[in-house]
């Protein structure tokens, strides 16, 4: 019988988006993290953005104090890295961030951002925090991730999820598989995520040696109809 080895990281940012719509206390992303864990989430993921549009500093500190794995998505800005060093999540994924984007726009450009990424990786690793880099599924980015000292890569699945038509989608899946293969050969752990949902997740979950999938929007959106526990359970089932 096949055992489920792909971990599910549930990104709870959009629970906080809803709370911030009224600057209220509910729905509380920290309480949501507990529900997600009970339903089988292996990691709780959040993105502390520089504009603080959803997750707030206090949320991050509380999430890092909970039992279980907390994974933080973060820009390379030195003040953001300093916050991560204080909050001490188990792992950090460095992501590109620009002020008016609706969501993260693809992987980090490691050619133009090498210095900033290298500095952030060094500071985080010195503090024993595992570091992942959010990259597009390209050989060059995988190699640069290794040379910049990352432990893991998170392969951006947006191009796969947004591919028009079966053929393009199959080609994007192959790019993910090849990048995953190279990352594994180079001794990097492999995560993947962004824009995954209940309809497109299964082929990605079968990528060899994939360690975890990080999924947020689709789960929180589904929770409006079925509740958070069921939304997480349904996603877990698709990964098994
Ligand atoms: N992985 C990374 C690096 C992200 O920035 C995000 C969005 O915060 C996700 C995964 C989750 O994306 P989605 O909300 O589309 O599932």
Coordinates of N, CA and C and ligand atoms in Angstrom, one line a residue:
X1 N 0.8 -1.2 0.0 CA 0.0 0.0 0.0 C 0.9 1.2 0.0
X2 N 0.5 2.2 -0.8 CA 1.3 3.5 -0.9 C 1.1 4.3 0.4
X3 N 2.2 4.7 1.0 CA 2.0 5.6 2.2 C 2.2 7.1 1.8
X4 N 1.5 7.9 2.5 CA 1.6 9.3 2.1 C 2.8 10.0 2.7
X5 N 3.8 10.3 1.8 CA 5.0 10.9 2.3 C 5.1 12.4 2.0
X6 N 4.1 12.9 1.2 CA 4.1 14.3 0.9 C 3.4 15.1 2.0
X7 N 4.2 16.0 2.7 CA 3.5 16.7 3.8 C 2.7 17.8 3.2
X8 N 1.7 18.2 4.0 CA 0.8 19.3 3.6 C 1.1 20.5 4.5
X9 N 1.6 21.5 3.9 CA 1.7 22.8 4.6 C 0.5 23.7 4.3
X10 N -0.2 24.0 5.4 CA -1.4 24.9 5.1 C -1.1 26.3 5.4
X11 N -1.2 27.1 4.4 CA -1.0 28.6 4.5 C -2.3 29.3 5.0
X12 N -2.2 29.9 6.2 CA -3.4 30.5 6.8 C -3.5 32.0 6.6
X13 N -2.7 32.5 5.7 CA -2.7 34.0 5.5 C -4.1 34.6 5.3
X14 N -4.9 33.8 4.5 CA -6.2 34.4 4.1 C -7.3 34.3 5.2
X15 N -7.0 33.6 6.3 CA -7.8 33.7 7.5 C -7.6 35.1 8.1
X16 N -6.3 35.5 8.1 CA -6.0 36.8 8.6 C -6.5 37.9 7.6
X17 N -6.5 37.6 6.3 CA -7.0 38.6 5.4 C -8.5 39.0 5.7
X18 N -9.2 37.9 6.1 CA -10.6 38.2 6.5 C -10.7 39.0 7.8
X19 N -9.9 38.6 8.7 CA -9.9 39.4 10.0 C -9.5 40.9 9.7
X20 N -8.5 41.1 8.9 CA -8.0 42.4 8.7 C -9.1 43.3 7.9
X21 N -10.0 42.6 7.2 CA -11.0 43.4 6.5 C -11.8 44.2 7.5
X22 N -11.9 43.8 8.8 CA -12.6 44.6 9.8 C -11.6 45.0 10.9
X23 N -10.3 44.7 10.8 CA -9.4 45.0 11.9 C -9.9 44.5 13.2
X24 N -10.5 43.2 13.2 CA -11.1 42.7 14.4 C -10.2 41.6 14.9
X25 N -10.8 40.8 15.9 CA -10.0 39.7 16.4 C -10.3 38.4 15.7
X26 N -11.4 38.3 15.1 CA -11.9 37.1 14.4 C -11.9 37.3 12.9
X27 N -11.7 36.2 12.1 CA -11.2 34.9 12.6 C -9.7 34.9 12.9
X28 N -9.4 34.2 14.0 CA -8.0 34.3 14.5 C -7.2 33.2 13.8
X29 N -6.1 33.6 13.1 CA -5.3 32.6 12.3 C -4.6 31.7 13.3
X30 N -4.4 32.1 14.5 CA -3.7 31.1 15.4 C -4.7 30.0 15.8
X31 N -5.9 30.4 16.1 CA -6.9 29.3 16.3 C -7.1 28.5 15.0
X32 N -7.1 29.1 13.9 CA -7.2 28.3 12.6 C -6.0 27.3 12.5
X33 N -4.8 27.7 13.0 CA -3.7 26.8 12.9 C -4.0 25.5 13.7
X34 N -4.6 25.7 14.8 CA -4.9 24.5 15.7 C -5.9 23.6 15.0
X35 N -6.9 24.2 14.3 CA -7.9 23.4 13.6 C -7.2 22.6 12.4
X36 N -6.3 23.3 11.7 CA -5.6 22.7 10.6 C -4.7 21.6 11.1
X37 N -4.1 21.8 12.2 CA -3.2 20.7 12.7 C -4.1 19.5 13.1
X38 N -5.2 19.7 13.8 CA -6.1 18.6 14.2 C -6.5 17.8 12.9
X39 N -6.7 18.6 11.8 CA -7.2 17.9 10.6 C -6.1 17.3 9.8
X40 N -4.9 17.4 10.3 CA -3.8 16.6 9.6 C -2.8 17.5 8.9
X41 N -2.9 18.8 9.0 CA -1.8 19.7 8.4 C -0.5 19.3 9.1
X42 N 0.5 19.1 8.2 CA 1.9 18.8 8.8 C 2.7 20.0 9.2
X43 N 2.4 21.1 8.5 CA 3.1 22.4 8.8 C 2.0 23.5 8.7
X44 N 2.3 24.5 9.5 CA 1.5 25.7 9.3 C 2.4 26.8 8.7
X45 N 1.8 27.4 7.6 CA 2.6 28.3 6.8 C 2.0 29.7 6.9
X46 N 2.8 30.7 7.0 CA 2.3 32.1 6.9 C 3.3 32.9 6.2
X47 N 2.9 34.0 5.7 CA 3.7 35.0 5.0 C 3.6 36.3 5.7
X48 N 4.6 36.7 6.4 CA 4.6 38.1 7.0 C 5.0 39.1 6.0
X49 N 4.1 39.8 5.4 CA 4.4 40.7 4.3 C 4.9 42.0 4.9
X50 N 5.7 42.7 4.2 CA 6.2 44.0 4.6 C 5.0 45.0 4.8
X51 N 3.9 44.9 4.0 CA 2.8 45.8 4.2 C 1.8 45.3 5.3
X52 N 2.1 44.1 5.9 CA 1.2 43.6 7.0 C -0.2 43.5 6.5
X53 N -0.5 43.1 5.3 CA -1.9 43.1 4.8 C -2.7 42.0 5.4
X54 N -2.0 40.9 5.9 CA -2.8 39.9 6.5 C -2.1 39.5 7.9
X55 N -1.1 38.6 7.8 CA -0.5 38.2 9.1 C 0.2 39.4 9.7
X56 N 0.0 39.5 11.1 CA 0.7 40.6 11.8 C 1.8 40.0 12.6
X57 N 2.7 40.8 13.1 CA 3.9 40.4 13.9 C 3.4 39.5 15.1
X58 N 2.4 39.9 15.8 CA 1.9 39.2 17.0 C 1.4 37.8 16.6
X59 N 0.8 37.6 15.4 CA 0.4 36.3 14.9 C 1.6 35.4 14.7
X60 N 2.6 36.0 14.1 CA 3.8 35.1 13.8 C 4.4 34.6 15.1
X61 N 4.5 35.5 16.1 CA 5.1 35.1 17.4 C 4.3 34.0 18.0
X62 N 3.0 34.2 18.0 CA 2.1 33.1 18.6 C 2.2 31.8 17.8
X63 N 2.2 31.9 16.5 CA 2.3 30.7 15.7 C 3.6 29.9 16.0
X64 N 4.6 30.7 16.2 CA 5.9 30.0 16.4 C 6.0 29.4 17.8
X65 N 5.1 29.8 18.7 CA 5.1 29.3 20.0 C 4.2 28.0 20.1
X66 N 3.4 27.7 19.1 CA 2.6 26.5 19.1 C 3.4 25.3 18.9
X67 N 2.9 24.2 19.3 CA 3.5 22.9 19.0 C 3.4 22.6 17.5
X68 N 4.4 21.9 17.0 CA 4.3 21.6 15.5 C 5.2 22.6 14.7
X69 N 5.3 22.2 13.4 CA 6.2 22.9 12.5 C 5.5 24.2 12.0
X70 N 6.3 25.3 12.1 CA 5.8 26.6 11.5 C 6.8 27.0 10.5
X71 N 6.3 27.3 9.3 CA 7.1 27.7 8.1 C 6.7 29.1 7.7
X72 N 7.7 29.9 7.6 CA 7.4 31.4 7.4 C 7.9 31.7 6.0
X73 N 7.1 32.4 5.2 CA 7.5 33.0 3.9 C 7.8 34.4 4.2
X74 N 9.0 34.8 3.6 CA 9.5 36.1 3.9 C 10.3 36.7 2.8
X75 N 10.3 38.1 2.7 CA 11.2 38.7 1.8 C 12.6 38.7 2.4
X76 N 13.5 39.1 1.5 CA 14.9 39.1 2.0 C 15.3 40.4 2.8
X77 N 14.3 41.4 2.9 CA 14.6 42.7 3.6 C 15.2 42.4 4.9
X78 N 16.4 43.0 5.3 CA 17.1 42.7 6.5 C 16.2 42.9 7.8
X79 N 15.2 43.8 7.8 CA 14.4 44.0 9.0 C 13.4 42.8 9.1
X80 N 13.0 42.2 8.0 CA 12.1 41.1 8.0 C 12.9 39.8 8.5
X81 N 14.1 39.7 8.1 CA 14.9 38.6 8.5 C 15.2 38.7 10.0
X82 N 15.4 40.0 10.5 CA 15.6 40.2 11.9 C 14.4 39.7 12.7
X83 N 13.2 40.0 12.2 CA 12.0 39.5 12.9 C 11.9 38.0 12.9
X84 N 12.3 37.4 11.8 CA 12.3 35.9 11.8 C 13.3 35.3 12.8
X85 N 14.4 36.0 13.0 CA 15.4 35.5 14.0 C 14.8 35.6 15.4
X86 N 14.0 36.6 15.6 CA 13.4 36.8 17.0 C 12.2 35.7 17.1
X87 N 11.4 35.6 16.1 CA 10.2 34.7 16.3 C 10.6 33.2 16.2
X88 N 11.7 32.9 15.5 CA 12.2 31.5 15.4 C 11.2 30.5 14.8
X89 N 10.7 30.7 13.6 CA 10.0 29.6 13.0 C 10.9 28.4 12.7
X90 N 10.4 27.2 12.4 CA 11.3 26.1 12.1 C 12.0 26.3 10.8
X91 N 11.3 26.9 9.8 CA 11.9 27.1 8.5 C 11.4 28.4 7.9
X92 N 12.2 28.9 7.0 CA 11.8 30.1 6.3 C 12.0 29.9 4.8
X93 N 11.0 30.3 4.0 CA 11.1 30.3 2.6 C 11.3 31.8 2.1
X94 N 12.4 32.1 1.5 CA 12.6 33.5 1.0 C 11.9 33.6 -0.4
X95 N 11.1 34.7 -0.4 CA 10.2 34.9 -1.6 C 10.4 36.3 -2.1
X96 N 10.1 36.5 -3.4 CA 10.2 37.9 -3.9 C 8.9 38.6 -3.4
X97 N 9.0 39.9 -3.2 CA 7.8 40.6 -2.7 C 7.8 42.0 -3.3
X98 N 6.7 42.3 -3.9 CA 6.6 43.7 -4.4 C 5.3 44.3 -3.9
X99 N 5.2 45.6 -3.6 CA 4.2 46.2 -2.8 C 2.8 46.0 -3.4
X100 N 2.5 46.1 -4.7 CA 1.1 46.1 -5.1 C 0.7 44.8 -5.7
X101 N 1.5 43.8 -5.6 CA 1.1 42.5 -6.2 C -0.1 41.9 -5.3
X102 N -0.9 41.2 -6.0 CA -2.1 40.5 -5.3 C -1.6 39.3 -4.6
X103 N -0.7 38.6 -5.2 CA 0.0 37.4 -4.5 C 1.4 37.3 -5.1
X104 N 2.2 36.5 -4.5 CA 3.6 36.3 -5.0 C 3.6 36.0 -6.5
X105 N 4.5 36.8 -7.2 CA 4.5 36.6 -8.6 C 5.7 35.8 -9.0
X106 N 5.6 34.5 -9.0 CA 6.7 33.7 -9.5 C 7.9 33.6 -8.5
X107 N 8.9 32.8 -8.9 CA 10.0 32.6 -8.0 C 11.0 33.8 -7.9
X108 N 11.9 33.7 -7.0 CA 12.8 34.8 -6.7 C 13.9 34.8 -7.9
X109 N 14.3 35.9 -8.3 CA 15.3 36.0 -9.3 C 16.7 36.0 -8.7
X110 N 17.3 34.8 -8.7 CA 18.5 34.6 -7.9 C 19.8 35.2 -8.6
X111 N 19.6 35.6 -9.9 CA 20.7 36.3 -10.6 C 20.8 37.7 -10.1
X112 N 19.7 38.4 -10.1 CA 19.7 39.8 -9.7 C 19.7 40.0 -8.1
X113 N 19.2 39.0 -7.4 CA 19.0 39.1 -6.0 C 20.0 38.3 -5.2
X114 N 21.1 37.8 -5.9 CA 22.0 36.9 -5.2 C 22.6 37.4 -3.9
X115 N 23.0 38.7 -3.9 CA 23.6 39.2 -2.7 C 22.6 39.2 -1.5
X116 N 21.4 39.8 -1.8 CA 20.4 39.9 -0.7 C 20.0 38.5 -0.2
X117 N 19.8 37.6 -1.2 CA 19.4 36.2 -0.8 C 20.6 35.6 0.0
X118 N 21.8 35.7 -0.5 CA 22.9 35.1 0.2 C 23.0 35.6 1.6
X119 N 22.9 36.9 1.8 CA 23.0 37.5 3.2 C 21.9 36.9 4.1
X120 N 20.6 36.9 3.5 CA 19.5 36.4 4.3 C 19.7 34.9 4.7
X121 N 20.2 34.1 3.7 CA 20.4 32.7 4.0 C 21.4 32.5 5.1
X122 N 22.5 33.3 5.0 CA 23.5 33.1 6.0 C 23.0 33.5 7.4
X123 N 22.3 34.6 7.5 CA 21.8 34.9 8.9 C 20.8 33.9 9.4
X124 N 20.0 33.4 8.6 CA 19.0 32.4 9.1 C 19.6 31.1 9.4
X125 N 20.6 30.7 8.6 CA 21.2 29.4 8.9 C 22.1 29.4 10.1
X126 N 22.7 30.6 10.3 CA 23.5 30.7 11.6 C 22.6 30.5 12.8
X127 N 21.4 30.9 12.7 CA 20.4 30.7 13.8 C 19.7 29.3 13.8
X128 N 20.3 28.4 12.9 CA 19.7 27.1 12.8 C 18.3 27.0 12.3
X129 N 17.9 27.9 11.5 CA 16.6 27.9 10.8 C 16.8 27.4 9.4
X130 N 16.0 26.4 9.1 CA 16.1 25.8 7.8 C 15.7 26.8 6.7
X131 N 16.4 26.8 5.6 CA 16.1 27.8 4.6 C 15.7 27.2 3.2
X132 N 14.6 27.7 2.7 CA 14.1 27.3 1.4 C 14.1 28.5 0.5
X133 N 14.3 28.3 -0.8 CA 14.1 29.5 -1.7 C 13.0 29.1 -2.7
X134 N 12.1 30.1 -2.9 CA 11.0 29.9 -3.8 C 11.5 30.3 -5.2
X135 N 11.5 29.3 -6.0 CA 12.1 29.5 -7.4 C 11.2 28.9 -8.5
X136 N 11.4 29.5 -9.7 CA 10.7 28.9 -10.8 C 11.4 27.6 -11.1
X137 N 10.7 26.6 -11.7 CA 11.4 25.3 -12.0 C 12.4 25.3 -13.1
X138 N 13.5 25.9 -12.9 CA 14.6 26.0 -13.9 C 15.9 25.5 -13.3
X139 N 16.7 24.8 -14.2 CA 17.9 24.2 -13.7 C 18.8 25.3 -13.1
X140 N 18.9 26.5 -13.8 CA 19.8 27.6 -13.3 C 19.4 28.0 -11.9
X141 N 18.2 28.1 -11.6 CA 17.7 28.6 -10.3 C 18.0 27.5 -9.2
X142 N 17.9 26.2 -9.6 CA 18.2 25.1 -8.7 C 19.7 25.2 -8.3
X143 N 20.5 25.3 -9.4 CA 22.0 25.4 -9.1 C 22.3 26.6 -8.2
X144 N 21.8 27.7 -8.6 CA 22.1 28.9 -7.7 C 21.6 28.7 -6.3
X145 N 20.5 28.1 -6.1 CA 19.9 27.9 -4.8 C 21.0 27.1 -4.0
X146 N 21.5 26.1 -4.6 CA 22.6 25.2 -3.9 C 23.8 26.1 -3.6
X147 N 24.2 26.9 -4.6 CA 25.4 27.6 -4.3 C 25.2 28.8 -3.3
X148 N 24.0 29.2 -3.1 CA 23.7 30.3 -2.1 C 23.5 29.7 -0.7
X149 N 23.5 28.4 -0.6 CA 23.5 27.7 0.7 C 22.1 27.3 1.2
X150 N 21.1 27.3 0.3 CA 19.7 26.8 0.7 C 19.7 25.4 1.1
X151 N 18.8 25.0 2.0 CA 18.6 23.6 2.3 C 17.6 23.0 1.4
X152 N 16.7 23.8 0.9 CA 15.5 23.3 0.2 C 15.2 24.3 -0.9
X153 N 14.5 23.8 -2.0 CA 13.8 24.7 -2.9 C 12.3 24.5 -2.8
X154 N 11.6 25.6 -3.0 CA 10.1 25.4 -3.2 C 9.9 25.8 -4.6
X155 N 9.4 24.8 -5.4 CA 9.2 25.0 -6.8 C 7.9 25.7 -7.0
X156 N 7.9 26.8 -7.8 CA 6.7 27.6 -8.0 C 5.8 26.9 -9.0
X157 N 4.6 26.6 -8.6 CA 3.6 25.8 -9.4 C 2.6 26.7 -10.2
X158 N 2.8 28.0 -10.2 CA 1.8 28.9 -10.8 C 1.7 28.6 -12.3
X159 N 2.9 28.5 -13.0 CA 2.8 28.3 -14.5 C 2.1 27.0 -14.8
X160 N 2.3 25.9 -14.0 CA 1.6 24.7 -14.1 C 0.1 24.9 -13.9
X161 N -0.3 25.6 -12.8 CA -1.7 25.8 -12.4 C -2.4 26.6 -13.5
X162 N -1.7 27.6 -14.0 CA -2.4 28.5 -14.9 C -2.2 28.2 -16.4
X163 N -1.6 27.0 -16.7 CA -1.3 26.7 -18.1 C -2.6 26.5 -18.8
X164 N -2.7 27.1 -20.0 CA -3.9 26.9 -20.8 C -3.8 25.6 -21.6
X165 N -4.7 24.7 -21.3 CA -4.8 23.5 -22.1 C -3.9 22.4 -21.5
X166 N -4.3 21.1 -21.9 CA -3.6 19.9 -21.4 C -2.1 19.8 -21.8
X167 N -1.8 20.2 -23.0 CA -0.4 20.0 -23.4 C 0.6 20.9 -22.7
X168 N 0.1 22.2 -22.5 CA 1.0 23.2 -21.8 C 1.1 22.7 -20.3
X169 N 0.0 22.2 -19.8 CA 0.0 21.8 -18.4 C 1.0 20.6 -18.2
X170 N 0.9 19.7 -19.2 CA 1.8 18.5 -19.1 C 3.3 19.0 -19.2
X171 N 3.5 20.0 -20.1 CA 4.9 20.5 -20.2 C 5.4 21.1 -18.9
X172 N 4.5 21.9 -18.3 CA 4.8 22.6 -17.0 C 5.1 21.5 -15.9
X173 N 4.3 20.5 -16.0 CA 4.5 19.4 -14.9 C 5.9 18.8 -15.1
X174 N 6.2 18.6 -16.4 CA 7.6 18.0 -16.7 C 8.7 18.9 -16.2
X175 N 8.5 20.2 -16.4 CA 9.5 21.2 -15.9 C 9.7 21.0 -14.4
X176 N 8.5 20.9 -13.7 CA 8.6 20.7 -12.2 C 9.3 19.4 -11.9
X177 N 9.0 18.4 -12.6 CA 9.7 17.1 -12.3 C 11.2 17.1 -12.6
X178 N 11.6 17.8 -13.7 CA 13.0 17.9 -14.0 C 13.7 18.7 -13.0
X179 N 13.1 19.8 -12.6 CA 13.7 20.7 -11.6 C 13.8 19.9 -10.2
X180 N 12.8 19.2 -9.9 CA 12.8 18.4 -8.7 C 13.9 17.3 -8.7
X181 N 14.1 16.7 -9.9 CA 15.1 15.6 -10.1 C 16.5 16.2 -9.8
X182 N 16.7 17.4 -10.4 CA 18.0 18.1 -10.3 C 18.3 18.5 -8.8
X183 N 17.2 19.1 -8.2 CA 17.3 19.5 -6.8 C 17.7 18.3 -5.9
X184 N 17.1 17.2 -6.2 CA 17.3 16.0 -5.4 C 18.8 15.5 -5.6
X185 N 19.2 15.5 -6.9 CA 20.6 15.1 -7.2 C 21.6 16.0 -6.5
X186 N 21.2 17.3 -6.3 CA 22.2 18.2 -5.7 C 22.0 18.2 -4.1
X187 N 21.2 17.3 -3.6 CA 21.0 17.2 -2.2 C 20.1 18.2 -1.5
X188 N 19.3 18.9 -2.4 CA 18.3 19.9 -1.8 C 17.0 19.2 -1.6
X189 N 16.3 19.6 -0.5 CA 15.0 19.1 -0.3 C 14.0 19.8 -1.3
X190 N 12.9 19.2 -1.5 CA 11.9 19.8 -2.5 C 10.6 20.0 -1.9
X191 N 10.1 21.3 -2.0 CA 8.8 21.7 -1.7 C 8.2 22.2 -3.0
X192 N 6.9 22.3 -3.1 CA 6.3 23.0 -4.2 C 5.0 23.7 -3.8
X193 N 4.6 24.7 -4.5 CA 3.3 25.4 -4.1 C 3.1 26.6 -4.9
X194 N 1.9 27.1 -4.8 CA 1.3 28.3 -5.3 C 0.3 28.0 -6.4
X195 N -0.9 28.5 -6.1 CA -2.1 28.3 -7.0 C -2.5 26.9 -7.2
X196 N -2.1 26.0 -6.2 CA -2.6 24.7 -6.3 C -4.0 24.6 -5.7
X197 N -4.8 23.7 -6.2 CA -6.2 23.6 -5.7 C -6.6 22.1 -5.7
X198 N -7.9 21.9 -5.4 CA -8.4 20.5 -5.3 C -8.4 19.8 -6.7
X199 N -8.4 20.6 -7.7 CA -8.5 20.0 -9.1 C -7.2 19.7 -9.7
X200 N -6.1 20.5 -9.3 CA -4.9 20.3 -10.0 C -3.7 19.8 -9.2
X201 N -4.0 19.4 -7.9 CA -2.9 19.1 -7.0 C -2.3 17.7 -7.2
X202 N -3.2 16.7 -7.7 CA -2.7 15.3 -7.6 C -1.5 15.1 -8.5
X203 N -1.4 15.5 -9.7 CA -0.1 15.2 -10.5 C 1.1 15.8 -9.8
X204 N 1.0 17.0 -9.2 CA 2.1 17.6 -8.5 C 2.5 16.8 -7.3
X205 N 1.5 16.2 -6.6 CA 1.8 15.5 -5.4 C 2.6 14.2 -5.7
X206 N 2.5 13.8 -7.0 CA 3.3 12.5 -7.4 C 4.7 12.8 -7.8
X207 N 5.1 14.0 -7.8 CA 6.5 14.3 -8.2 C 7.5 13.5 -7.3
X208 N 8.4 12.7 -7.9 CA 9.3 11.9 -7.0 C 10.1 12.8 -6.0
X209 N 10.2 12.3 -4.8 CA 10.9 12.9 -3.7 C 10.5 14.2 -3.3
X210 N 9.2 14.6 -3.6 CA 8.7 15.8 -3.1 C 8.4 15.7 -1.6
X211 N 8.9 16.7 -0.9 CA 8.8 16.6 0.6 C 7.5 17.2 1.1
X212 N 7.0 18.3 0.5 CA 5.8 19.0 1.0 C 5.2 19.9 -0.1
X213 N 3.9 20.1 0.1 CA 3.2 21.0 -0.8 C 2.6 22.1 0.2
X214 N 2.8 23.4 -0.2 CA 2.3 24.5 0.6 C 1.1 25.1 -0.1
X215 N -0.1 25.0 0.5 CA -1.3 25.4 -0.1 C -2.1 26.3 0.8
X216 N -2.6 27.4 0.3 CA -3.3 28.3 1.1 C -4.7 28.7 0.6
X217 N -4.7 29.5 -0.4 CA -6.0 30.1 -0.9 C -7.1 29.1 -1.1
X218 N -6.8 28.0 -1.8 CA -7.8 27.1 -2.2 C -8.5 26.5 -0.9
X219 N -7.6 26.2 0.1 CA -8.2 25.6 1.3 C -9.0 26.6 2.1
X220 N -8.5 27.8 2.2 CA -9.3 28.8 3.0 C -10.6 29.1 2.3
X221 N -10.5 29.2 0.9 CA -11.7 29.5 0.1 C -12.8 28.3 0.3
X222 N -12.3 27.1 0.3 CA -13.2 26.0 0.4 C -13.8 25.9 1.8
X223 N -13.0 26.4 2.8 CA -13.5 26.3 4.2 C -14.8 27.2 4.4
X224 N -15.0 28.1 3.5 CA -16.2 29.0 3.7 C -17.4 28.1 3.5
X225 N -17.3 27.1 2.7 CA -18.5 26.2 2.4 C -18.5 24.9 3.3
X226 N -17.3 24.4 3.6 CA -17.4 23.1 4.2 C -16.7 23.1 5.6
X227 N -16.2 24.2 6.0 CA -15.5 24.3 7.3 C -14.0 24.0 7.1
X228 N -13.2 24.6 8.0 CA -11.7 24.5 7.8 C -11.2 23.0 7.9
X229 N -11.8 22.4 8.9 CA -11.3 21.0 9.2 C -11.6 20.1 8.0
X230 N -12.8 20.2 7.4 CA -13.1 19.3 6.2 C -12.2 19.8 5.0
X231 N -12.0 21.1 4.9 CA -11.3 21.6 3.7 C -9.8 21.0 3.8
X232 N -9.3 21.0 5.0 CA -7.9 20.4 5.2 C -7.9 18.9 4.9
X233 N -8.9 18.2 5.5 CA -9.0 16.8 5.4 C -9.1 16.4 3.9
X234 N -9.9 17.1 3.2 CA -10.1 16.8 1.7 C -8.8 17.0 1.0
X235 N -8.0 18.0 1.3 CA -6.8 18.2 0.6 C -5.8 17.1 1.0
X236 N -5.8 16.7 2.3 CA -4.9 15.6 2.8 C -5.2 14.4 2.0
X237 N -6.4 14.1 1.8 CA -6.8 12.9 1.1 C -6.3 12.9 -0.4
X238 N -6.2 14.0 -1.0 CA -5.7 14.1 -2.4 C -4.2 13.9 -2.4
X239 N -3.6 14.1 -1.3 CA -2.1 13.9 -1.3 C -1.7 12.5 -1.0
X240 N -2.7 11.7 -0.6 CA -2.3 10.3 -0.1 C -2.3 9.3 -1.3
Ligands
LIG1 N1 4.2 29.1 -1.6 C1 4.7 30.3 -1.6 C2 6.1 30.6 -1.6 C3 3.7 31.4 -1.5 O1 4.2 32.7 -1.5 C4 2.4 31.1 -1.4 C5 1.4 32.3 -1.3 O2 1.6 32.9 0.0 C6 2.0 29.8 -1.4 C7 2.9 28.8 -1.5 C8 0.5 29.4 -1.3 O3 -0.1 29.8 -2.5 P1 -1.7 29.6 -2.6 O4 -2.3 30.6 -1.6 O5 -2.0 30.1 -4.0 O6 -2.0 28.2 -2.3

